[in-house]
Every structure is written in C-alpha cells, then in structure tokens.
C-alpha cells in the first residue's frame, strides 16, 4: 500500500500504481497529451476513452474509471473535462471515490496528502496544458500523509442528508 512505503522506495511504489484516465469530448486533446506524458514518466496508464471528439455522456466514462478503482485500491483516476466539475460530481457518487477538481499544484498536492483523494478532475477549458501536466504529475506522485488526522476523512461518510 503506497502510504506505508518509506524513503527512496516511495517513488517506485507510486509508479507501480495504475492510473486510469478518461475524458469527455472537451478534454479529448488534453487526455491524449496527458496519457503520453504519464507513460513517458514511467507510469502504468489505462486510457479509458473517449474515442472521438464527438459529444458524449461523460458519466459513462467516469463510471468505468470509478469501477476500476473500486477493484484497484492502489490505483488513481484522472478525469479531464471542460471544467472538470461535472466529472467530479459524477465520480463522487461512487463508493470509495474521493475526487477533487484542481486548478493548480497546491490544490492537487493537498487533495492527495491531506484529503485522501484518489481521483483528480482537471478542466481543459480552465488550465493550460503545461499546468495540467504539472497538476497531474504532483497528484500521481503524492500520497496520503501518515500524520494527517483521519477524522475529517471519515466524518462525511457518517452523515447522510
């Protein structure tokens, strides 16, 4: 499990994790760049679509990523949409998924380290491709900090509205 790895082995353990990536039509071009970028960095990547730039029902693709993560607790998901918000909402409806929309390095890093997110949503209409690559890389190389209080991670699952 990633967070139990210490020292020099953490980067190796993180890169052994699978990254499941999908997009909607608005994120199609970014997804192609991000997948190549991650593979070039040595990550194991599963590209889960979309196949074309034609308008699509993104919840279908988000569900595929979330179902893969429900079977692979060490994996992470990357969702690339126009704004990323709709994909994040769809992802967070799945059990065991903690998805955050991030627009910069800091929120991406802290969403993993402090909030235990296992899915990242990025908006292709919101950030440039170089920033998107930076956001994705820091998310993929960060993990939940052992020292973080887990109370704030478990309380949302206790409450129902």
PDB file of C-alpha atoms in Angstrom, residues 45-158:
ATOM      1  CA  UNK A  45      -1.646   4.081 -17.605  1.00  0.00           C
ATOM      2  CA  UNK A  46      -5.002   2.718 -18.715  1.00  0.00           C
ATOM      3  CA  UNK A  47      -6.681   5.055 -21.213  1.00  0.00           C
ATOM      4  CA  UNK A  48     -10.434   4.567 -20.809  1.00  0.00           C
ATOM      5  CA  UNK A  49     -11.612   6.923 -23.548  1.00  0.00           C
ATOM      6  CA  UNK A  50     -13.421   8.714 -25.148  1.00  0.00           C
ATOM      7  CA  UNK A  51     -12.597   7.578 -28.652  1.00  0.00           C
ATOM      8  CA  UNK A  52     -13.636  10.727 -30.544  1.00  0.00           C
ATOM      9  CA  UNK A  53     -14.256  14.439 -30.048  1.00  0.00           C
ATOM     10  CA  UNK A  54     -17.983  13.929 -30.579  1.00  0.00           C
ATOM     11  CA  UNK A  55     -20.254  14.991 -27.726  1.00  0.00           C
ATOM     12  CA  UNK A  56     -20.665  12.167 -25.230  1.00  0.00           C
ATOM     13  CA  UNK A  57     -22.265  11.210 -21.936  1.00  0.00           C
ATOM     14  CA  UNK A  58     -19.232  11.584 -19.684  1.00  0.00           C
ATOM     15  CA  UNK A  59     -20.777   9.817 -16.643  1.00  0.00           C
ATOM     16  CA  UNK A  60     -20.433   6.528 -18.556  1.00  0.00           C
ATOM     17  CA  UNK A  61     -16.660   7.031 -18.797  1.00  0.00           C
ATOM     18  CA  UNK A  62     -16.343   8.321 -15.240  1.00  0.00           C
ATOM     19  CA  UNK A  63     -18.160   5.188 -14.049  1.00  0.00           C
ATOM     20  CA  UNK A  64     -15.648   2.970 -15.874  1.00  0.00           C
ATOM     21  CA  UNK A  65     -12.755   4.706 -14.086  1.00  0.00           C
ATOM     22  CA  UNK A  66     -14.502   4.516 -10.700  1.00  0.00           C
ATOM     23  CA  UNK A  67     -15.350   0.834 -11.119  1.00  0.00           C
ATOM     24  CA  UNK A  68     -11.715   0.098 -11.981  1.00  0.00           C
ATOM     25  CA  UNK A  69     -10.611   1.937  -8.823  1.00  0.00           C
ATOM     26  CA  UNK A  70     -13.097   0.044  -6.676  1.00  0.00           C
ATOM     27  CA  UNK A  71     -11.204  -3.108  -7.714  1.00  0.00           C
ATOM     28  CA  UNK A  72      -7.731  -1.497  -7.518  1.00  0.00           C
ATOM     29  CA  UNK A  73      -7.358   0.314  -4.183  1.00  0.00           C
ATOM     30  CA  UNK A  74      -3.824   1.475  -5.034  1.00  0.00           C
ATOM     31  CA  UNK A  75      -4.799   2.984  -8.374  1.00  0.00           C
ATOM     32  CA  UNK A  76      -5.732   6.588  -9.058  1.00  0.00           C
ATOM     33  CA  UNK A  77      -8.042   8.201 -11.573  1.00  0.00           C
ATOM     34  CA  UNK A  78      -7.596  11.248 -13.785  1.00  0.00           C
ATOM     35  CA  UNK A  79     -10.724  12.784 -15.330  1.00  0.00           C
ATOM     36  CA  UNK A  80     -10.369  15.509 -17.949  1.00  0.00           C
ATOM     37  CA  UNK A  81     -13.403  17.550 -18.885  1.00  0.00           C
ATOM     38  CA  UNK A  82     -14.223  21.070 -19.943  1.00  0.00           C
ATOM     39  CA  UNK A  83     -14.256  22.394 -16.380  1.00  0.00           C
ATOM     40  CA  UNK A  84     -13.861  19.100 -14.505  1.00  0.00           C
ATOM     41  CA  UNK A  85     -16.733  19.935 -12.175  1.00  0.00           C
ATOM     42  CA  UNK A  86     -19.395  17.671 -13.701  1.00  0.00           C
ATOM     43  CA  UNK A  87     -16.985  14.757 -13.870  1.00  0.00           C
ATOM     44  CA  UNK A  88     -16.049  15.304 -10.222  1.00  0.00           C
ATOM     45  CA  UNK A  89     -19.695  15.324  -9.165  1.00  0.00           C
ATOM     46  CA  UNK A  90     -20.314  12.088 -11.086  1.00  0.00           C
ATOM     47  CA  UNK A  91     -17.204  10.432  -9.607  1.00  0.00           C
ATOM     48  CA  UNK A  92     -18.077  11.347  -6.026  1.00  0.00           C
ATOM     49  CA  UNK A  93     -21.347   9.427  -6.279  1.00  0.00           C
ATOM     50  CA  UNK A  94     -19.345   6.172  -6.356  1.00  0.00           C
ATOM     51  CA  UNK A  95     -18.475   4.324  -3.147  1.00  0.00           C
ATOM     52  CA  UNK A  96     -14.819   4.643  -2.190  1.00  0.00           C
ATOM     53  CA  UNK A  97     -14.125   7.533  -4.557  1.00  0.00           C
ATOM     54  CA  UNK A  98     -12.808  10.884  -3.348  1.00  0.00           C
ATOM     55  CA  UNK A  99     -12.499  13.212  -6.334  1.00  0.00           C
ATOM     56  CA  UNK A 100     -11.288  16.797  -6.315  1.00  0.00           C
ATOM     57  CA  UNK A 101     -11.236  19.411  -9.063  1.00  0.00           C
ATOM     58  CA  UNK A 102      -7.799  21.026  -9.077  1.00  0.00           C
ATOM     59  CA  UNK A 103      -6.518  24.031 -10.979  1.00  0.00           C
ATOM     60  CA  UNK A 104      -3.020  24.355  -9.534  1.00  0.00           C
ATOM     61  CA  UNK A 105      -0.092  22.496  -7.976  1.00  0.00           C
ATOM     62  CA  UNK A 106      -1.032  23.247  -4.361  1.00  0.00           C
ATOM     63  CA  UNK A 107      -4.633  22.007  -4.507  1.00  0.00           C
ATOM     64  CA  UNK A 108      -3.573  18.900  -6.400  1.00  0.00           C
ATOM     65  CA  UNK A 109      -0.868  18.026  -3.866  1.00  0.00           C
ATOM     66  CA  UNK A 110      -3.008  18.715  -0.794  1.00  0.00           C
ATOM     67  CA  UNK A 111      -6.030  16.887  -2.194  1.00  0.00           C
ATOM     68  CA  UNK A 112      -3.886  13.717  -2.106  1.00  0.00           C
ATOM     69  CA  UNK A 113      -1.841  14.361   1.028  1.00  0.00           C
ATOM     70  CA  UNK A 114      -4.475  15.856   3.311  1.00  0.00           C
ATOM     71  CA  UNK A 115      -7.829  14.831   1.873  1.00  0.00           C
ATOM     72  CA  UNK A 116      -7.022  11.339   0.638  1.00  0.00           C
ATOM     73  CA  UNK A 117      -8.381  11.894  -2.866  1.00  0.00           C
ATOM     74  CA  UNK A 118      -7.893   9.033  -5.281  1.00  0.00           C
ATOM     75  CA  UNK A 119      -9.334  10.802  -8.320  1.00  0.00           C
ATOM     76  CA  UNK A 120      -8.365  14.116  -9.887  1.00  0.00           C
ATOM     77  CA  UNK A 121     -10.589  16.138 -12.208  1.00  0.00           C
ATOM     78  CA  UNK A 122      -8.994  18.761 -14.467  1.00  0.00           C
ATOM     79  CA  UNK A 123     -10.700  21.327 -16.688  1.00  0.00           C
ATOM     80  CA  UNK A 124      -9.203  21.616 -20.160  1.00  0.00           C
ATOM     81  CA  UNK A 125     -11.025  24.926 -20.621  1.00  0.00           C
ATOM     82  CA  UNK A 126      -9.679  26.215 -17.298  1.00  0.00           C
ATOM     83  CA  UNK A 127      -5.924  25.494 -17.264  1.00  0.00           C
ATOM     84  CA  UNK A 128      -3.245  25.378 -19.930  1.00  0.00           C
ATOM     85  CA  UNK A 129      -1.743  22.045 -20.910  1.00  0.00           C
ATOM     86  CA  UNK A 130       1.581  22.667 -19.131  1.00  0.00           C
ATOM     87  CA  UNK A 131      -0.238  23.469 -15.883  1.00  0.00           C
ATOM     88  CA  UNK A 132      -2.431  20.400 -16.413  1.00  0.00           C
ATOM     89  CA  UNK A 133       0.669  18.202 -16.740  1.00  0.00           C
ATOM     90  CA  UNK A 134       2.079  19.684 -13.528  1.00  0.00           C
ATOM     91  CA  UNK A 135      -1.224  19.113 -11.673  1.00  0.00           C
ATOM     92  CA  UNK A 136      -1.441  15.519 -12.879  1.00  0.00           C
ATOM     93  CA  UNK A 137       2.198  14.712 -12.067  1.00  0.00           C
ATOM     94  CA  UNK A 138       2.031  16.034  -8.495  1.00  0.00           C
ATOM     95  CA  UNK A 139      -1.249  14.177  -7.917  1.00  0.00           C
ATOM     96  CA  UNK A 140       0.291  10.951  -9.235  1.00  0.00           C
ATOM     97  CA  UNK A 141       3.426  11.271  -7.090  1.00  0.00           C
ATOM     98  CA  UNK A 142       1.775  12.317  -3.822  1.00  0.00           C
ATOM     99  CA  UNK A 143       0.107  10.089  -1.251  1.00  0.00           C
ATOM    100  CA  UNK A 144      -1.862  10.452   1.964  1.00  0.00           C
ATOM    101  CA  UNK A 145       0.382  11.635   4.811  1.00  0.00           C
ATOM    102  CA  UNK A 146       0.513   9.253   7.780  1.00  0.00           C
ATOM    103  CA  UNK A 147       0.414  12.161  10.241  1.00  0.00           C
ATOM    104  CA  UNK A 148      -2.870  13.602   8.961  1.00  0.00           C
ATOM    105  CA  UNK A 149      -5.845  13.221  11.302  1.00  0.00           C
ATOM    106  CA  UNK A 150      -8.245  10.839   9.591  1.00  0.00           C
ATOM    107  CA  UNK A 151     -11.299  12.220  11.400  1.00  0.00           C
ATOM    108  CA  UNK A 152     -12.116  14.668   8.604  1.00  0.00           C
ATOM    109  CA  UNK A 153     -11.814  11.843   6.078  1.00  0.00           C
ATOM    110  CA  UNK A 154     -14.337   9.573   7.805  1.00  0.00           C
ATOM    111  CA  UNK A 155     -16.940  12.039   9.064  1.00  0.00           C
ATOM    112  CA  UNK A 156     -18.502  12.786   5.652  1.00  0.00           C
ATOM    113  CA  UNK A 157     -19.393   9.100   5.290  1.00  0.00           C
ATOM    114  CA  UNK A 158     -21.171   9.114   8.653  1.00  0.00           C
TER     115      UNK A 158
END
